[in-house]
Amino acid sequence: MPQKKKRIAVYPGTFDPVTNGHLDIMKRSLKMFDKLIVAVAHNPDKNPVFSVAERMKLIRKATVRWNALHVDHFGNLLIDYMRSVKSGVIIRGLRAVTDYEFELQMGLMNRTLDPSIETIFLIPSEEYSFLSSRLIKEIARFKGNIEGLVPKAVIDPLQEKLIKKSKP
Ligand code: ADP
């Protein structure tokens, strides 16, 4: 019997660090696709707290039993990365109208670069719709409680990073 073609989607992002909002989007994607590649963007402009390798490790720790999920990284144009992994679907999360403008611009730009690639927007559970990696870092910097907002594996490494960073 001919093998059915695998449906592969890519969820690109900075993931600095991965949050429960990201995990929510990953879970929803896994219901629709045979394979999900979470692709960590190098994004040096964003001055990430965690290195690419550290961000990948934290995602892997948070998703150990999710067999259809693969963690990778990319430093080139997303469209070129999509071609290299033979995927035609980009997954992005939409939290609120504030995300919409930027995401629309990116989605349309990617479509201009390669019309065969589609972007799918998924909405997280309401409880995560206010969550962002930036906000998590801000709360953690002031020693606020981030339990329930990020995977357990993220809590200690994030606090360590922020303590080191805040030393004069
Ligand atoms: P980027 O720098 O690409 O925006 P992020 O890690 O901030 O990287 O976000 C990656 C994707 O995940 C984006 O589409 C973003 O809108 C989405 N996202 C981030 N936080 C959440 C959340 N709490 N719920 C749903 N989607 C989210």
XYZ file of N, CA, C and O and ligand atoms in Angstrom:
699
model
N 0.837 -1.203 0.000
C 0.000 0.000 0.000
C 0.874 1.257 0.000
O 1.875 1.287 0.733
N 0.519 2.281 -0.797
C 1.365 3.479 -0.781
C 1.260 4.180 0.576
O 0.179 4.223 1.169
N 2.374 4.686 1.030
C 2.404 5.377 2.331
C 1.728 6.737 2.211
O 1.954 7.468 1.247
N 0.860 7.044 3.192
C 0.207 8.357 3.192
C 1.255 9.417 3.502
O 2.129 9.213 4.347
N 1.174 10.539 2.788
C 2.159 11.593 3.003
C 1.966 12.205 4.392
O 0.835 12.484 4.800
N 3.052 12.379 5.115
C 2.954 12.948 6.460
C 2.656 14.435 6.400
O 3.236 15.157 5.599
N 1.727 14.846 7.251
C 1.446 16.287 7.318
C 2.378 16.896 8.357
O 2.292 16.592 9.540
N 3.253 17.757 7.866
C 4.255 18.359 8.762
C 4.003 19.858 8.901
O 3.854 20.562 7.891
N 3.946 20.345 10.133
C 3.812 21.785 10.353
C 5.021 22.289 11.143
O 5.672 21.523 11.862
N 5.298 23.573 10.963
C 6.424 24.187 11.688
C 5.883 25.302 12.576
O 5.100 26.144 12.120
N 6.262 25.286 13.839
C 5.888 26.355 14.765
C 7.165 27.148 15.089
O 7.964 26.726 15.915
N 7.370 28.263 14.389
C 8.595 29.029 14.624
C 8.389 30.083 15.715
O 7.273 30.574 15.912
N 9.459 30.426 16.403
C 9.339 31.470 17.423
C 10.656 31.645 18.148
O 11.606 30.896 17.925
N 10.680 32.631 19.040
C 11.902 32.881 19.804
C 11.954 31.965 21.035
O 13.018 31.503 21.429
N 10.807 31.735 21.642
C 10.690 30.841 22.803
C 11.735 31.169 23.874
O 12.493 30.307 24.309
N 11.750 32.419 24.315
C 12.769 32.872 25.283
C 12.125 33.323 26.583
O 12.073 34.529 26.822
N 11.651 32.423 27.432
C 11.623 30.980 27.305
C 10.252 30.498 26.849
O 9.317 31.295 26.722
N 10.163 29.159 26.655
C 8.870 28.554 26.302
C 7.906 28.749 27.480
O 8.303 28.677 28.640
N 6.643 29.056 27.177
C 5.632 29.268 28.224
C 4.496 28.256 28.047
O 4.436 27.557 27.023
N 3.581 28.237 28.998
C 2.429 27.342 28.861
C 1.523 27.765 27.710
O 0.755 26.958 27.199
N 1.610 29.014 27.303
C 0.861 29.484 26.128
C 1.399 28.817 24.869
O 0.647 28.331 24.018
N 2.733 28.774 24.745
C 3.357 28.076 23.608
C 2.955 26.599 23.610
O 2.627 26.037 22.572
N 3.001 25.977 24.807
C 2.672 24.542 24.891
C 1.229 24.288 24.468
O 0.929 23.277 23.833
N 0.350 25.213 24.813
C -1.063 25.105 24.426
C -1.186 25.071 22.894
O -1.894 24.235 22.320
N -0.453 25.965 22.241
C -0.482 26.013 20.766
C 0.114 24.725 20.179
O -0.388 24.183 19.198
N 1.177 24.235 20.803
C 1.801 22.986 20.310
C 0.811 21.829 20.393
O 0.674 21.044 19.463
N 0.121 21.708 21.542
C -0.850 20.620 21.736
C -1.942 20.677 20.679
O -2.335 19.679 20.109
N -2.442 21.884 20.421
C -3.507 22.033 19.422
C -2.993 21.649 18.028
O -3.690 21.012 17.248
N -1.761 22.004 17.721
C -1.194 21.682 16.404
C -1.046 20.173 16.239
O -1.268 19.633 15.155
N -0.640 19.508 17.329
C -0.417 18.064 17.244
C -1.701 17.300 16.938
O -1.660 16.183 16.439
N -2.844 17.909 17.240
C -4.124 17.250 16.918
C -4.375 17.281 15.407
O -5.162 16.520 14.887
N -3.740 18.223 14.722
C -4.023 18.397 13.294
C -2.939 17.868 12.363
O -3.178 17.699 11.182
N -1.731 17.691 12.900
C -0.610 17.313 12.040
C 0.069 16.039 12.549
O 0.005 15.733 13.737
N 0.713 15.319 11.620
C 1.403 14.090 12.001
C 2.715 14.407 12.704
O 3.205 13.640 13.526
N 3.289 15.552 12.302
C 4.583 15.923 12.888
C 4.615 17.436 13.067
O 4.187 18.176 12.162
N 5.084 17.868 14.225
C 5.229 19.310 14.464
C 6.694 19.594 14.764
O 7.285 18.996 15.664
N 7.251 20.521 13.984
C 8.627 20.933 14.264
C 8.569 22.290 14.963
O 8.052 23.262 14.400
N 9.052 22.331 16.183
C 9.144 23.612 16.886
C 10.517 24.172 16.531
O 11.548 23.581 16.856
N 10.514 25.282 15.802
C 11.768 25.814 15.268
C 12.161 27.087 16.014
O 11.492 28.113 15.923
N 13.246 26.991 16.750
C 13.719 28.118 17.563
C 14.518 29.078 16.674
O 15.514 28.690 16.061
N 14.043 30.325 16.634
C 14.704 31.318 15.789
C 15.922 31.895 16.522
O 15.853 32.142 17.731
N 16.994 32.099 15.800
C 18.202 32.638 16.446
C 17.947 34.039 17.001
O 18.307 34.320 18.132
N 17.310 34.898 16.202
C 16.863 36.221 16.658
C 17.797 37.023 17.567
O 17.370 37.457 18.647
N 19.048 37.252 17.176
C 19.950 37.994 18.084
C 19.456 39.415 18.373
O 19.754 39.973 19.429
N 18.650 39.986 17.471
C 18.121 41.350 17.668
C 17.271 41.443 18.924
O 17.133 42.511 19.517
N 16.652 40.324 19.286
C 15.767 40.339 20.456
C 16.529 40.190 21.772
O 15.924 40.195 22.838
N 17.869 40.056 21.673
C 18.690 39.917 22.877
C 18.173 38.835 23.836
O 17.903 39.127 25.011
N 18.060 37.621 23.375
C 17.454 36.589 24.231
C 18.266 36.322 25.508
O 19.498 36.458 25.509
N 17.559 35.960 26.568
C 18.199 35.619 27.843
C 18.856 34.244 27.724
O 19.935 33.999 28.237
N 18.186 33.334 27.006
C 18.703 31.975 26.824
C 19.312 31.821 25.430
O 18.805 32.405 24.464
N 20.370 30.997 25.356
C 20.967 30.714 24.045
C 19.998 29.813 23.260
O 19.060 29.249 23.837
N 20.262 29.660 21.978
C 19.409 28.783 21.152
C 19.410 27.368 21.743
O 18.355 26.746 21.904
N 20.594 26.863 22.106
C 20.690 25.494 22.644
C 19.903 25.375 23.950
O 19.229 24.361 24.182
N 19.973 26.399 24.777
C 19.234 26.354 26.057
C 17.719 26.396 25.820
O 16.951 25.673 26.453
N 17.296 27.235 24.879
C 15.863 27.322 24.569
C 15.353 25.982 24.041
O 14.263 25.535 24.393
N 16.162 25.344 23.199
C 15.769 24.040 22.646
C 15.670 22.994 23.753
O 14.738 22.195 23.793
N 16.633 23.030 24.662
C 16.658 22.050 25.751
C 15.422 22.200 26.636
O 14.803 21.212 27.032
N 15.038 23.442 26.926
C 13.868 23.672 27.781
C 12.582 23.188 27.098
O 11.715 22.610 27.743
N 12.487 23.399 25.788
C 11.290 22.920 25.064
C 11.271 21.389 25.111
O 10.241 20.774 25.381
N 12.430 20.786 24.874
C 12.497 19.311 24.891
C 12.081 18.772 26.251
O 11.330 17.815 26.348
N 12.571 19.401 27.319
C 12.235 18.934 28.668
C 10.734 19.033 28.924
O 10.149 18.192 29.588
N 10.118 20.079 28.391
C 8.690 20.308 28.646
C 7.789 19.423 27.784
O 6.590 19.342 28.029
N 8.372 18.779 26.785
C 7.537 18.025 25.837
C 8.047 16.588 25.638
O 7.816 16.001 24.590
N 8.714 16.047 26.666
C 9.384 14.735 26.497
C 8.503 13.639 25.917
O 8.963 12.856 25.108
N 7.256 13.567 26.330
C 6.442 12.434 25.877
C 5.670 12.727 24.592
O 4.858 11.929 24.168
N 5.903 13.851 23.982
C 5.159 14.203 22.772
C 5.978 13.719 21.558
O 6.775 14.465 20.996
N 5.702 12.463 21.194
C 6.561 11.820 20.199
C 6.533 12.471 18.824
O 7.497 12.380 18.080
N 5.426 13.105 18.490
C 5.322 13.687 17.144
C 5.929 15.088 17.088
O 5.890 15.742 16.052
N 6.481 15.534 18.216
C 7.052 16.890 18.246
C 8.585 16.831 18.163
O 9.221 16.043 18.859
N 9.137 17.647 17.301
C 10.584 17.695 17.130
C 11.060 19.120 17.353
O 10.366 20.054 16.960
N 12.192 19.263 17.969
C 12.705 20.605 18.241
C 13.924 20.852 17.354
O 14.817 20.014 17.260
N 13.928 21.999 16.699
C 15.022 22.331 15.791
C 15.307 23.833 15.930
O 14.665 24.529 16.737
N 16.219 24.355 15.143
C 16.501 25.798 15.170
C 16.797 26.285 13.768
O 17.122 25.475 12.889
N 16.652 27.585 13.568
C 16.978 28.120 12.237
C 17.488 29.553 12.366
O 17.074 30.313 13.240
N 18.416 29.879 11.465
C 18.993 31.223 11.503
C 18.860 31.890 10.151
O 19.375 32.987 9.931
N 18.160 31.219 9.239
C 17.974 31.767 7.895
C 16.544 32.261 7.729
O 15.779 32.329 8.706
N 16.183 32.596 6.519
C 14.820 33.039 6.239
C 13.854 31.868 6.519
O 14.112 30.748 6.092
N 12.752 32.167 7.210
C 11.815 31.090 7.576
C 11.373 30.279 6.354
O 11.297 29.043 6.400
N 11.092 30.985 5.259
C 10.622 30.307 4.051
C 11.656 29.287 3.538
O 11.303 28.185 3.123
N 12.924 29.652 3.626
C 13.977 28.720 3.193
C 14.042 27.524 4.146
O 14.248 26.385 3.735
N 13.870 27.814 5.433
C 13.856 26.720 6.410
C 12.685 25.769 6.125
O 12.845 24.545 6.142
N 11.512 26.339 5.821
C 10.321 25.528 5.533
C 10.611 24.565 4.384
O 10.248 23.395 4.435
N 11.255 25.071 3.365
C 11.575 24.217 2.204
C 12.540 23.117 2.615
O 12.390 21.968 2.201
N 13.505 23.448 3.466
C 14.517 22.452 3.830
C 13.909 21.297 4.625
O 14.436 20.194 4.609
N 12.809 21.541 5.345
C 12.183 20.441 6.102
C 10.924 19.909 5.393
O 10.165 19.121 5.949
N 10.692 20.395 4.176
C 9.562 19.944 3.339
C 8.205 20.134 4.007
O 7.349 19.251 4.009
N 8.040 21.309 4.625
C 6.749 21.616 5.248
C 6.126 22.819 4.550
O 6.829 23.733 4.118
N 4.789 22.795 4.439
C 4.092 23.907 3.779
C 3.186 24.672 4.727
O 2.379 25.493 4.290
N 3.299 24.402 6.035
C 2.401 25.052 6.988
C 3.165 25.677 8.153
O 3.896 24.989 8.874
N 2.959 26.968 8.326
C 3.548 27.686 9.463
C 2.447 27.857 10.509
O 1.341 28.286 10.177
N 2.743 27.521 11.748
C 1.777 27.727 12.843
C 2.195 28.962 13.630
O 3.379 29.132 13.962
N 1.242 29.837 13.907
C 1.521 30.972 14.802
C 0.365 31.081 15.798
O -0.753 30.638 15.525
N 0.647 31.658 16.943
C -0.390 31.826 17.956
C -0.915 33.247 17.923
O -0.154 34.189 17.698
N -2.218 33.387 18.123
C -2.820 34.731 18.170
C -3.442 34.918 19.542
O -4.365 34.193 19.909
N -2.923 35.888 20.279
C -3.457 36.092 21.625
C -4.553 37.146 21.642
O -5.614 36.972 22.179
N -4.269 38.257 21.030
C -5.224 39.376 21.083
C -5.065 40.201 19.814
O -4.182 39.926 18.996
N -5.884 41.212 19.672
C -5.782 42.052 18.465
C -4.391 42.645 18.303
O -3.926 42.873 17.196
N -3.712 42.839 19.437
C -2.369 43.436 19.376
C -1.405 42.569 18.573
O -0.465 43.068 17.973
N -1.607 41.248 18.581
C -0.748 40.356 17.788
C -1.086 40.445 16.307
O -0.260 40.170 15.457
N -2.330 40.792 16.020
C -2.867 40.630 14.674
C -2.078 41.386 13.603
O -1.732 40.825 12.568
N -1.784 42.651 13.875
C -1.159 43.475 12.851
C 0.208 42.927 12.434
O 0.503 42.777 11.254
N 1.005 42.608 13.440
C 2.345 42.083 13.176
C 2.264 40.731 12.460
O 2.975 40.484 11.478
N 1.369 39.876 12.960
C 1.253 38.534 12.381
C 0.746 38.594 10.935
O 1.176 37.834 10.083
N -0.177 39.507 10.676
C -0.711 39.660 9.322
C 0.401 40.095 8.366
O 0.575 39.545 7.273
N 1.198 41.052 8.828
C 2.312 41.561 8.026
C 3.309 40.429 7.709
O 3.706 40.238 6.563
N 3.648 39.662 8.728
C 4.583 38.540 8.541
C 4.003 37.493 7.608
O 4.681 36.986 6.714
N 2.729 37.149 7.862
C 2.062 36.118 7.057
C 2.012 36.514 5.594
O 2.289 35.705 4.705
N 1.676 37.778 5.349
C 1.572 38.237 3.954
C 2.948 38.308 3.301
O 3.101 37.989 2.121
N 3.943 38.709 4.090
C 5.304 38.757 3.544
C 5.783 37.357 3.180
O 6.314 37.126 2.091
N 5.533 36.401 4.074
C 5.942 35.019 3.777
C 5.211 34.478 2.560
O 5.778 33.758 1.748
N 3.938 34.855 2.415
C 3.182 34.400 1.244
C 3.739 35.017 -0.039
O 3.786 34.376 -1.088
N 4.178 36.278 0.054
C 4.781 36.924 -1.111
C 6.058 36.182 -1.514
O 6.337 35.978 -2.686
N 6.819 35.771 -0.497
C 8.079 35.085 -0.781
C 7.847 33.672 -1.313
O 8.615 33.178 -2.127
N 6.798 33.015 -0.820
C 6.466 31.672 -1.303
C 4.961 31.419 -1.185
O 4.468 31.064 -0.110
N 4.226 31.594 -2.286
C 2.765 31.462 -2.240
C 2.276 30.055 -1.896
O 1.107 29.879 -1.560
N 3.158 29.058 -1.945
C 2.700 27.696 -1.657
C 2.662 27.414 -0.157
O 2.163 26.379 0.274
N 3.174 28.307 0.632
C 3.215 28.065 2.080
C 2.092 28.830 2.789
O 1.902 30.024 2.570
N 1.327 28.127 3.609
C 0.207 28.742 4.326
C 0.575 28.990 5.780
O 1.319 28.212 6.385
N -0.001 30.050 6.358
C 0.162 30.291 7.801
C -1.174 29.996 8.482
O -2.214 30.472 8.032
N -1.126 29.210 9.534
C -2.339 28.915 10.302
C -2.208 29.566 11.678
O -1.184 29.416 12.349
N -3.253 30.294 12.071
C -3.234 30.954 13.381
C -4.103 30.181 14.353
O -5.262 29.890 14.055
N -3.548 29.886 15.506
C -4.316 29.168 16.522
C -4.490 30.056 17.753
O -3.608 30.857 18.085
N -5.621 29.888 18.395
C -5.930 30.690 19.576
C -5.710 29.841 20.822
O -6.233 28.723 20.903
N -4.950 30.347 21.791
C -4.728 29.548 22.997
C -5.940 29.580 23.914
O -6.845 30.397 23.722
N -5.925 28.722 24.914
C -6.937 28.759 25.955
C -6.895 30.156 26.604
O -5.817 30.753 26.721
N -8.061 30.636 27.007
C -8.159 31.999 27.562
C -7.140 32.291 28.663
O -6.597 33.379 28.748
N -6.912 31.265 29.506
C -6.009 31.489 30.649
C -4.576 31.844 30.229
O -3.798 32.335 31.035
N -4.230 31.560 28.971
C -2.872 31.875 28.512
C -2.838 33.057 27.546
O -1.779 33.391 27.005
N -3.977 33.648 27.317
C -4.019 34.641 26.245
C -3.347 35.964 26.644
O -3.110 36.818 25.798
N -2.980 36.096 27.899
C -2.276 37.320 28.332
C -0.781 37.058 28.483
O -0.008 37.950 28.801
N -0.396 35.799 28.282
C 0.982 35.386 28.583
C 1.959 35.689 27.471
O 1.660 35.453 26.305
N 3.119 36.197 27.826
C 4.181 36.338 26.821
C 5.517 36.048 27.512
O 5.638 36.209 28.733
N 6.508 35.651 26.736
C 7.826 35.379 27.313
C 8.374 36.653 27.962
O 9.016 36.602 29.014
N 8.075 37.795 27.346
C 8.574 39.071 27.877
C 8.013 39.337 29.274
O 8.734 39.696 30.202
N 6.713 39.099 29.420
C 6.045 39.315 30.704
C 6.586 38.356 31.766
O 6.812 38.738 32.913
N 6.810 37.115 31.361
C 7.349 36.108 32.286
C 8.703 36.565 32.821
O 8.979 36.476 34.013
N 9.535 37.105 31.918
C 10.870 37.531 32.352
C 10.758 38.705 33.321
O 11.501 38.809 34.293
N 9.795 39.579 33.058
C 9.605 40.735 33.933
C 9.160 40.294 35.331
O 9.676 40.786 36.329
N 8.211 39.365 35.368
C 7.715 38.885 36.670
C 8.852 38.178 37.425
O 9.073 38.406 38.610
N 9.585 37.318 36.689
C 10.659 36.545 37.323
C 11.767 37.465 37.832
O 12.354 37.226 38.887
N 12.033 38.537 37.089
C 13.092 39.482 37.483
C 12.790 40.087 38.845
O 13.671 40.340 39.643
N 11.495 40.304 39.110
C 11.099 40.886 40.403
C 10.660 39.796 41.387
O 9.931 40.045 42.324
N 11.111 38.584 41.086
C 10.877 37.417 41.959
C 9.399 37.094 42.173
O 8.993 36.587 43.218
N 8.580 37.419 41.184
C 7.157 37.066 41.249
C 6.974 35.583 40.974
O 7.882 34.913 40.473
N 5.796 35.072 41.277
C 5.528 33.643 41.121
C 5.102 33.321 39.679
O 4.071 33.790 39.212
N 5.902 32.501 39.005
C 5.573 32.161 37.611
C 5.086 30.713 37.477
O 4.928 30.209 36.368
N 4.848 30.076 38.633
C 4.327 28.703 38.597
C 2.976 28.663 37.891
O 2.141 29.546 38.106
N 2.776 27.677 37.058
C 1.503 27.554 36.340
C 1.491 28.355 35.039
O 0.589 28.218 34.222
N 2.502 29.206 34.861
C 2.564 30.021 33.639
C 3.623 29.489 32.673
O 3.537 29.711 31.463
N 4.618 28.819 33.239
C 5.672 28.212 32.411
C 5.852 26.760 32.842
O 5.492 26.402 33.967
N 6.426 25.911 31.962
C 6.684 24.541 32.390
C 7.652 24.536 33.575
O 8.498 25.441 33.692
N 7.540 23.522 34.430
C 8.378 23.440 35.647
C 9.873 23.568 35.323
O 10.625 24.214 36.043
N 10.278 22.955 34.210
C 11.699 22.931 33.841
C 12.269 24.329 33.609
O 13.488 24.518 33.618
N 11.395 25.300 33.389
C 11.864 26.658 33.052
C 12.169 27.483 34.310
O 13.042 28.358 34.291
N 11.459 27.180 35.414
C 11.490 28.075 36.576
C 12.908 28.338 37.117
O 13.356 29.494 37.163
N 13.633 27.282 37.486
C 14.963 27.480 38.080
C 15.970 28.094 37.102
O 16.631 29.084 37.445
N 16.077 27.548 35.875
C 17.040 28.150 34.929
C 16.761 29.632 34.672
O 17.693 30.435 34.569
N 15.483 30.013 34.632
C 15.161 31.425 34.368
C 15.586 32.289 35.550
O 16.212 33.347 35.364
N 15.275 31.812 36.764
C 15.667 32.612 37.926
C 17.184 32.769 37.998
O 17.693 33.852 38.260
N 17.895 31.674 37.714
C 19.365 31.736 37.731
C 19.891 32.758 36.735
O 20.739 33.578 37.044
N 19.341 32.718 35.527
C 19.779 33.643 34.461
C 19.563 35.086 34.882
O 20.420 35.941 34.710
N 18.389 35.347 35.433
C 18.039 36.730 35.733
C 18.840 37.255 36.916
O 19.211 38.426 36.954
N 19.165 36.367 37.865
C 19.996 36.793 39.005
C 21.384 37.165 38.492
O 21.921 38.208 38.809
N 21.931 36.290 37.619
C 23.269 36.544 37.054
C 23.277 37.873 36.300
O 24.188 38.682 36.424
N 22.209 38.068 35.510
C 22.139 39.272 34.655
C 22.034 40.546 35.481
O 22.537 41.592 35.088
N 21.328 40.460 36.635
C 21.091 41.673 37.387
C 22.294 42.065 38.252
O 22.324 43.136 38.843
N 23.312 41.179 38.341
C 24.520 41.521 39.110
C 25.293 42.620 38.394
O 25.486 42.567 37.182
N 25.748 43.627 39.141
C 26.454 44.735 38.491
C 27.804 44.314 37.936
O 28.390 43.360 38.365
P 8.349 35.566 18.118
O 9.583 36.356 18.384
O 8.415 34.786 16.837
O 7.061 36.325 18.263
P 7.544 34.165 20.529
O 8.237 33.043 21.240
O 7.282 35.400 21.303
O 8.400 34.423 19.245
O 6.161 33.647 19.960
C 6.082 32.594 19.033
C 4.644 32.435 18.573
O 3.862 32.003 19.679
C 3.974 33.721 18.077
O 3.070 33.390 17.060
C 3.234 34.231 19.284
O 2.111 35.007 18.916
C 2.808 32.916 19.906
N 2.597 33.038 21.333
C 3.413 33.559 22.269
N 2.859 33.497 23.504
C 1.649 32.911 23.328
C 0.566 32.593 24.207
N 0.596 32.888 25.485
N -0.509 32.012 23.666
C -0.562 31.750 22.346
N 0.392 32.038 21.468
C 1.494 32.611 21.956
